[in-house]
Coordinates of C-alpha atoms and ligand atoms in Angstrom, one line a residue:
Chain A
M1 CA -14.4 2.8 27.0
S2 CA -13.1 -0.2 25.0
T3 CA -9.5 -1.1 25.5
I4 CA -7.6 -2.9 22.7
N5 CA -5.3 -5.7 23.8
P6 CA -2.0 -5.0 22.0
L7 CA -1.6 -8.8 21.8
F8 CA -4.1 -8.9 19.0
L9 CA -2.9 -5.9 17.0
D10 CA -1.3 -6.8 13.7
S11 CA 2.3 -5.6 14.0
T12 CA 2.7 -5.6 10.2
K13 CA -0.1 -3.0 9.8
P14 CA 0.7 0.7 10.2
I15 CA 0.1 2.4 13.6
G16 CA -1.6 5.6 12.4
D17 CA 0.4 6.2 9.2
K18 CA 3.6 4.6 10.5
S19 CA 5.0 1.1 10.4
I20 CA 7.2 -0.8 12.8
T21 CA 10.8 -1.1 11.5
N22 CA 13.3 -3.3 13.3
I23 CA 17.0 -2.6 13.2
E24 CA 19.4 -5.1 14.5
L25 CA 23.2 -5.1 14.8
T26 CA 25.1 -8.4 15.3
Q27 CA 28.7 -9.4 16.1
I28 CA 29.3 -6.4 18.3
F29 CA 30.9 -6.2 21.8
L30 CA 30.7 -3.0 23.7
R31 CA 32.7 -2.0 26.7
N32 CA 31.1 -0.7 29.8
D33 CA 31.6 2.9 29.0
E34 CA 30.5 2.6 25.4
A35 CA 27.0 3.2 24.0
L36 CA 25.6 2.3 20.7
Y37 CA 23.1 4.4 18.7
L38 CA 21.4 4.3 15.4
E39 CA 21.5 7.7 13.7
V40 CA 18.8 8.1 11.2
T41 CA 18.7 11.0 8.7
N42 CA 15.5 11.7 6.9
Q43 CA 15.0 13.4 3.5
M44 CA 15.4 16.8 5.1
D45 CA 18.8 15.7 6.4
I46 CA 17.8 16.0 10.0
P47 CA 19.6 13.4 12.0
Q48 CA 17.8 11.7 14.9
R49 CA 19.4 9.2 17.3
F50 CA 17.9 6.0 18.7
S51 CA 19.6 4.2 21.5
M52 CA 20.2 0.5 20.7
T53 CA 19.6 -2.0 23.5
P54 CA 21.2 -5.4 23.8
I55 CA 19.1 -8.5 23.4
V56 CA 20.9 -11.4 24.9
T57 CA 19.8 -14.7 23.4
K58 CA 21.2 -18.1 24.2
K59 CA 23.6 -18.1 21.3
S60 CA 24.4 -14.4 20.8
V61 CA 24.1 -10.8 21.8
K62 CA 22.4 -8.5 19.3
Y63 CA 21.6 -4.8 19.6
H64 CA 18.2 -3.8 18.7
T65 CA 16.0 -0.8 18.2
T66 CA 12.6 -0.1 16.7
I67 CA 11.7 3.0 14.7
L68 CA 8.4 4.0 13.2
L69 CA 8.5 5.1 9.6
K70 CA 5.7 6.3 7.3
H71 CA 4.5 3.8 4.7
Q72 CA 7.1 3.3 2.0
Q73 CA 9.4 5.9 3.6
Q74 CA 13.0 5.3 3.1
V75 CA 15.7 6.8 5.3
K76 CA 19.5 6.5 5.7
G77 CA 21.0 5.3 8.9
R78 CA 24.3 4.4 10.4
F79 CA 25.5 3.0 13.7
I80 CA 27.6 5.0 16.1
I81 CA 29.6 4.0 19.1
E82 CA 30.3 6.6 21.7
S83 CA 32.1 6.6 25.0
S84 CA 30.9 9.1 27.6
T85 CA 33.2 11.7 26.2
E86 CA 33.7 11.1 22.5
L87 CA 32.6 9.5 19.3
L88 CA 34.6 6.3 18.8
Y89 CA 33.3 4.4 15.7
V90 CA 30.8 4.8 13.0
S91 CA 29.5 2.3 10.5
K92 CA 28.8 2.8 6.8
V93 CA 25.4 4.2 5.8
Y94 CA 22.5 1.8 5.3
E95 CA 19.2 2.3 3.5
I96 CA 16.3 1.6 5.8
F97 CA 12.9 0.9 4.4
S98 CA 9.6 1.3 6.3
G99 CA 8.1 -1.8 7.8
N100 CA 11.3 -3.8 7.2
H101 CA 13.8 -5.6 9.2
L102 CA 17.4 -4.6 8.8
S103 CA 20.0 -7.0 10.3
E104 CA 23.6 -6.1 9.8
K105 CA 26.9 -7.3 11.1
W106 CA 29.0 -4.6 12.9
E107 CA 31.7 -3.2 10.7
P108 CA 33.3 0.1 11.6
C109 CA 34.4 2.3 8.8
F110 CA 35.6 5.3 10.7
V111 CA 37.6 5.1 13.8
S112 CA 38.9 8.1 15.8
S113 CA 42.7 7.9 16.2
E114 CA 42.4 7.5 20.0
S115 CA 40.0 4.7 19.8
I116 CA 42.3 2.7 17.4
I117 CA 45.0 2.8 20.0
K118 CA 42.4 2.1 22.7
G119 CA 41.1 -0.8 20.7
E120 CA 44.5 -2.3 20.2
K121 CA 45.5 -2.0 23.7
K122 CA 42.4 -3.2 25.3
S123 CA 40.9 -5.6 22.8
P124 CA 41.5 -9.1 23.9
R125 CA 38.9 -10.3 21.4
K126 CA 41.3 -11.1 18.5
S127 CA 44.9 -11.7 18.9
Q128 CA 46.5 -10.1 15.9
T129 CA 50.1 -10.0 14.7
T130 CA 51.6 -6.6 14.3
K131 CA 51.4 -7.1 10.5
E132 CA 47.7 -8.0 10.7
R133 CA 47.0 -5.0 12.9
K134 CA 48.7 -2.7 10.5
Q135 CA 46.6 -4.2 7.7
T136 CA 43.4 -3.8 9.7
R137 CA 44.2 -0.2 10.4
E138 CA 44.9 0.4 6.7
I139 CA 41.6 -1.2 5.7
K140 CA 39.8 0.9 8.3
V141 CA 41.4 4.1 7.0
N142 CA 40.6 3.2 3.4
L143 CA 37.0 2.4 4.3
S144 CA 36.7 5.6 6.2
K145 CA 37.8 7.4 3.1
S146 CA 35.6 5.6 0.7
L147 CA 32.4 5.3 2.7
C148 CA 32.4 8.0 5.2
E149 CA 33.8 11.0 3.4
P150 CA 30.4 12.9 3.3
Y151 CA 29.9 12.3 7.0
F152 CA 33.5 13.1 7.8
V153 CA 33.3 16.4 6.0
E154 CA 29.9 17.0 7.6
Q155 CA 31.3 16.4 11.0
I156 CA 34.2 18.7 10.5
K157 CA 31.8 21.3 9.2
N158 CA 29.6 20.8 12.3
L159 CA 32.6 21.1 14.5
L160 CA 33.7 24.3 12.9
E161 CA 30.2 25.7 13.2
D162 CA 30.1 24.8 16.9
L163 CA 33.4 26.7 17.4
Chain B
M1 CA -7.3 -32.7 10.7
S2 CA -5.2 -30.0 9.1
N3 CA -1.4 -29.8 9.0
I4 CA -0.8 -27.9 12.2
V5 CA -3.0 -28.4 15.3
S6 CA -2.5 -26.8 18.8
F7 CA -3.5 -28.4 22.1
I8 CA -4.6 -25.4 24.1
N9 CA -6.1 -24.4 27.4
Q10 CA -4.9 -21.6 29.6
K11 CA -5.9 -23.7 32.6
G12 CA -3.0 -25.7 33.9
G13 CA -2.9 -29.4 34.4
V14 CA -5.8 -30.4 32.2
A15 CA -3.7 -33.0 30.3
K16 CA -2.7 -31.0 27.3
T17 CA 0.7 -32.4 27.2
T18 CA -0.3 -36.0 28.1
T19 CA -3.0 -36.1 25.4
A20 CA -0.7 -34.4 22.8
I21 CA 2.2 -36.8 23.3
N22 CA 0.0 -39.9 23.5
V23 CA -2.1 -39.0 20.5
A24 CA 1.1 -38.3 18.6
A25 CA 2.6 -41.7 19.5
Q26 CA -0.7 -43.3 18.4
W27 CA -0.8 -41.6 15.1
S28 CA 2.8 -42.6 14.5
Q29 CA 1.8 -46.2 14.9
L30 CA -0.8 -45.7 12.2
G31 CA 2.1 -44.8 9.9
K32 CA 1.7 -41.0 10.1
K33 CA 4.8 -38.8 10.2
I34 CA 4.5 -36.5 13.2
L35 CA 6.3 -33.5 14.5
L36 CA 5.6 -32.4 18.0
I37 CA 6.5 -28.9 19.1
D38 CA 6.9 -28.2 22.8
L39 CA 6.0 -24.5 23.1
D40 CA 5.8 -24.5 26.9
P41 CA 8.8 -23.1 28.9
Q42 CA 8.1 -25.7 31.5
A43 CA 9.2 -28.2 28.8
S44 CA 6.8 -30.9 30.1
A45 CA 6.5 -32.7 26.8
T46 CA 10.2 -32.6 26.2
R47 CA 10.8 -34.1 29.7
A48 CA 8.0 -36.6 29.4
I49 CA 9.5 -37.9 26.1
F50 CA 13.3 -37.5 26.7
G51 CA 13.7 -37.4 30.5
D52 CA 16.3 -35.0 31.7
N53 CA 18.3 -34.8 28.4
E54 CA 19.2 -31.2 27.5
F55 CA 19.3 -30.0 24.0
E56 CA 21.6 -27.6 22.3
N57 CA 18.9 -26.5 19.8
T58 CA 15.4 -25.9 20.9
I59 CA 12.2 -24.0 19.8
Y60 CA 13.8 -21.0 21.6
D61 CA 16.5 -20.8 19.0
V62 CA 14.0 -21.2 16.2
L63 CA 12.0 -18.3 17.5
T64 CA 15.0 -16.1 18.0
S65 CA 16.0 -16.9 14.4
E66 CA 19.3 -18.3 15.4
I67 CA 18.6 -21.6 13.6
E68 CA 16.2 -23.1 11.2
A69 CA 13.4 -25.4 12.5
K70 CA 14.9 -28.5 11.0
E71 CA 18.1 -28.0 12.9
A72 CA 16.2 -28.3 16.2
V73 CA 14.4 -31.6 15.3
V74 CA 15.2 -34.6 17.4
H75 CA 13.7 -38.1 17.0
S76 CA 12.1 -40.1 19.8
E77 CA 12.4 -43.9 19.1
S78 CA 9.9 -44.8 21.9
F79 CA 7.2 -42.4 20.7
G80 CA 8.1 -42.8 17.1
I81 CA 7.8 -39.1 16.5
D82 CA 10.0 -36.1 15.7
V83 CA 10.2 -33.4 18.4
I84 CA 11.3 -29.8 18.6
P85 CA 12.2 -29.6 22.3
S86 CA 11.7 -26.7 24.7
E87 CA 13.7 -25.2 27.5
I88 CA 13.2 -22.8 30.4
M89 CA 14.9 -19.9 28.4
L90 CA 11.6 -19.8 26.5
S91 CA 10.0 -18.1 29.5
G92 CA 11.9 -14.9 28.6
I93 CA 11.2 -14.9 24.9
E94 CA 8.0 -12.8 24.8
I95 CA 10.0 -9.7 25.7
I96 CA 12.4 -10.3 22.9
L97 CA 9.7 -10.9 20.4
S98 CA 7.2 -8.3 21.5
S99 CA 8.7 -5.3 19.5
K100 CA 9.3 -7.3 16.3
F101 CA 7.6 -6.6 13.0
G102 CA 5.4 -9.6 12.5
R103 CA 5.8 -10.8 16.1
E104 CA 2.6 -12.8 15.9
S105 CA 3.7 -15.0 13.0
I106 CA 7.3 -15.8 14.0
L107 CA 6.4 -19.5 14.7
K108 CA 4.4 -19.8 11.5
R109 CA 7.3 -18.5 9.4
G110 CA 9.7 -20.7 11.3
L111 CA 7.7 -23.8 10.6
A112 CA 6.8 -23.0 7.0
E113 CA 9.5 -25.2 5.4
V114 CA 9.6 -28.1 7.9
K115 CA 5.9 -28.7 8.1
D116 CA 5.6 -30.1 4.7
N117 CA 7.8 -33.0 5.8
Y118 CA 5.0 -34.2 8.1
D119 CA 1.5 -35.5 7.9
I120 CA 0.7 -33.4 11.0
V121 CA 2.5 -30.9 13.3
I122 CA 1.2 -30.8 16.9
I123 CA 1.9 -27.9 19.2
D124 CA 1.8 -28.4 22.9
C125 CA 1.0 -24.9 24.4
S126 CA 1.7 -23.5 27.8
P127 CA -1.2 -22.7 30.2
S128 CA -1.3 -19.0 29.3
L129 CA -2.7 -16.8 26.6
G130 CA 0.4 -14.6 25.8
L131 CA 2.4 -14.0 22.7
L132 CA 3.7 -17.6 22.5
T133 CA 0.2 -18.9 22.4
V134 CA -0.8 -16.3 19.9
N135 CA 2.1 -17.5 17.8
A136 CA 0.8 -21.1 18.1
L137 CA -2.7 -20.1 17.1
I138 CA -1.6 -18.1 14.1
A139 CA 0.5 -21.1 13.0
S140 CA -2.5 -23.5 13.4
K141 CA -5.6 -24.1 11.4
D142 CA -7.2 -26.3 14.1
I143 CA -7.1 -26.4 17.9
V144 CA -8.3 -29.0 20.3
I145 CA -9.2 -28.1 23.9
P146 CA -8.5 -30.7 26.6
V147 CA -10.6 -30.1 29.7
C148 CA -10.7 -31.8 33.1
P149 CA -14.4 -32.2 34.0
E150 CA -13.8 -32.1 37.8
Y151 CA -12.4 -28.6 37.5
F152 CA -14.4 -27.5 34.5
S153 CA -15.7 -24.0 34.1
L154 CA -17.6 -22.5 31.1
K155 CA -15.6 -19.2 31.8
G156 CA -12.4 -20.9 30.8
I157 CA -13.9 -22.0 27.4
E158 CA -15.4 -18.5 27.0
L159 CA -11.9 -17.0 27.4
I160 CA -10.4 -19.3 24.7
L161 CA -13.3 -18.5 22.3
E162 CA -12.8 -14.8 23.0
T163 CA -9.1 -15.1 22.1
L164 CA -10.0 -16.9 18.9
K165 CA -12.4 -14.1 18.1
N166 CA -9.8 -11.4 18.8
I167 CA -7.3 -13.2 16.6
H168 CA -9.8 -13.3 13.8
T169 CA -10.8 -9.7 14.0
G170 CA -7.3 -8.3 14.9
L171 CA -5.0 -10.5 13.0
G172 CA -7.3 -11.9 10.3
H173 CA -6.8 -15.6 11.0
K174 CA -9.7 -17.9 11.5
I175 CA -9.1 -21.0 13.6
N176 CA -11.3 -24.0 13.7
V177 CA -12.1 -25.6 17.1
R178 CA -11.8 -29.3 16.2
G179 CA -13.2 -30.4 19.5
I180 CA -13.1 -30.6 23.3
I181 CA -11.2 -33.5 24.8
I182 CA -12.5 -34.8 28.2
S183 CA -9.6 -35.9 30.2
K184 CA -8.6 -37.2 33.6
Y185 CA -12.2 -37.8 34.5
R186 CA -13.2 -39.7 37.7
N187 CA -16.9 -39.5 37.8
R188 CA -19.0 -40.3 34.7
R189 CA -22.0 -38.2 36.1
I190 CA -19.8 -35.1 36.2
V191 CA -18.7 -35.8 32.6
E192 CA -22.4 -35.9 31.5
Q193 CA -23.1 -32.7 33.3
V194 CA -20.1 -30.9 31.6
I195 CA -21.2 -32.1 28.2
Q196 CA -24.7 -30.9 28.8
D197 CA -23.4 -27.5 29.9
L198 CA -21.2 -27.3 26.7
R199 CA -24.1 -28.4 24.4
S200 CA -26.5 -25.8 25.8
N201 CA -24.0 -23.0 25.4
Y202 CA -21.9 -23.7 22.3
S203 CA -21.9 -25.7 19.1
I204 CA -18.3 -27.0 19.7
P205 CA -18.0 -30.7 19.2
V206 CA -16.9 -32.9 22.1
F207 CA -14.8 -36.0 21.2
N208 CA -16.6 -39.2 22.2
N209 CA -13.6 -40.9 23.7
Y210 CA -13.1 -39.6 27.2
I211 CA -9.8 -40.3 29.0
P212 CA -10.3 -41.7 32.5
D213 CA -8.0 -40.8 35.4
S214 CA -5.5 -43.5 35.9
I215 CA -2.3 -43.8 37.9
V216 CA -0.8 -45.8 35.0
V217 CA -0.8 -42.6 32.9
E218 CA 1.4 -41.0 35.5
E219 CA 3.6 -44.1 35.6
A220 CA 4.0 -44.0 31.8
H221 CA 4.9 -40.3 32.1
H222 CA 7.7 -41.1 34.5
K223 CA 9.0 -44.0 32.4
H224 CA 9.1 -41.7 29.3
L225 CA 6.9 -44.1 27.4
P226 CA 3.7 -43.6 25.5
M227 CA 0.6 -45.4 26.9
R228 CA 0.5 -47.6 23.8
K229 CA 3.8 -49.1 24.9
F230 CA 3.5 -48.9 28.6
S231 CA 0.0 -50.2 29.1
P232 CA -2.1 -50.4 25.9
K233 CA -4.8 -52.5 27.6
N234 CA -5.4 -50.1 30.4
P235 CA -8.7 -48.2 30.1
A236 CA -6.9 -44.8 29.7
G237 CA -4.5 -46.4 27.2
L238 CA -7.4 -47.7 25.2
A239 CA -9.3 -44.4 25.4
L240 CA -6.2 -42.6 24.1
A241 CA -5.9 -45.0 21.2
N242 CA -9.5 -44.6 20.3
L243 CA -9.4 -40.8 20.7
A244 CA -6.4 -40.7 18.3
M245 CA -8.5 -42.7 15.7
E246 CA -11.5 -40.4 16.3
M247 CA -9.4 -37.3 15.9
W248 CA -7.8 -38.4 12.7
A249 CA -11.1 -39.3 11.0
Ligands
ATP301 N1 -5.7 -39.6 32.4 C1 -4.8 -39.3 33.4 N2 -4.8 -40.0 34.6 C2 -4.0 -39.6 35.6 N3 -3.1 -38.6 35.5 C3 -3.1 -37.9 34.4 C4 -3.9 -38.2 33.3 N4 -3.6 -37.3 32.3 C5 -2.7 -36.5 32.8 N5 -2.3 -36.9 34.0 C6 -1.4 -36.2 34.9 O1 -1.8 -34.9 35.2 C7 -0.7 -34.0 35.3 C8 -1.0 -32.9 34.4 O2 -1.0 -33.4 33.1 P1 -0.4 -32.6 31.9 O3 1.0 -32.2 32.2 O4 -0.6 -33.4 30.7 O5 -1.3 -31.3 31.9 P2 -1.1 -29.9 31.1 O6 -2.4 -29.4 30.8 O7 -0.2 -30.1 29.9 O8 -0.4 -29.1 32.2 P3 0.3 -27.6 32.0 O9 -0.9 -26.7 31.9 O10 1.1 -27.4 33.2 O11 1.0 -27.7 30.7 C9 0.5 -34.8 35.0 O12 1.2 -35.2 36.2 C10 0.0 -36.0 34.2 O13 0.8 -37.1 34.4
MG302 MG1 1.6 -29.1 29.5

């Protein structure tokens, strides 16, 4: 049986009918109890989650995952941060194209009320004045309205269904 | 000689680095603009040229896309060449690169802009045939293979040619073997034997200027000087100068 050394496989060519698609998130710092996922929704609106793993380079930490998409397939994806017990943050929704490389800076657009408090209490990353903090919170709330409404509604629907 | 050439042999200690840095210094004296890329995590070329200096920006940062290649370029006065240095962090990079779309051509893309500023770009490869070396090969049109006749084996050459064939069929890139460099030789009779073995098995050219083993080469290494400055009249120094001329032709 002949074995093919993966070293010599063209990573830009489809594997079967699928292409490697890299998704990378930068400028994000997770706490020990937090996990980051990419949630991808295909045309049939079926969400699928991919765990994002840290890649520590000399100059930065990036979170990375690889998904396989069919040739010219396009899906929607967003980043989610969860603690062991709850959803903490979600990002806006991005278009992901097959065989491409998506690299985005972390920017939350929906924050659960608890995690805002948690973030402010614990976060030593940026020292903000009270005024700045208020502004940030307002921006976050606004963003959550403008960008995440469909997901927000969806989530509430899902929650009600679960009940 | 085309724009990018790799010095390659998965066998360690066959004078890849020594030949690469000395040929580079020699070409620079001929008025050529040279960029040398140290693609070995051991950073032997970087240390041979700059001693124990550490660099903020290295080829590692270029390959992880943190910076552009031109930001990592440092000039060496004594060798008269530009260098993109290496560092030990490079030893962990294959894991980072392995799942990337286009992982085999990251170096090629990284060098695309900077290479046009030079007459020639030289890549000093590590003694392995992993993803880093595949990146060097995909970036190069030509390779040269330094060999040490005292420890020569046809199996080693076979493995390199097999790799080139796999790269051609799997990745669609054809690489030209410019020639084999006989280095660090002690016994002329062994050199003749090796050349005969090569001729009867392959059609790869062997450069006519063989580099003899000489303690002076090691001394130049430790003084961070090219042979053309440290001891140009030494037989190894002369051979390196002639080899550089022969390679350029
Ligand atoms: N002509 C020579 N005469 C004597 N010593 C030499 C000669 N050429 C190289 N050397 C010495 O041999 C050793 C190995 O050489 P070099 O580092 O150039 O090999 P290499 O193939 O690059 O090794 P590696 O596979 O580890 O990268 C070094 O110590 C170098 O100084
Ligand atoms: Mg070396």
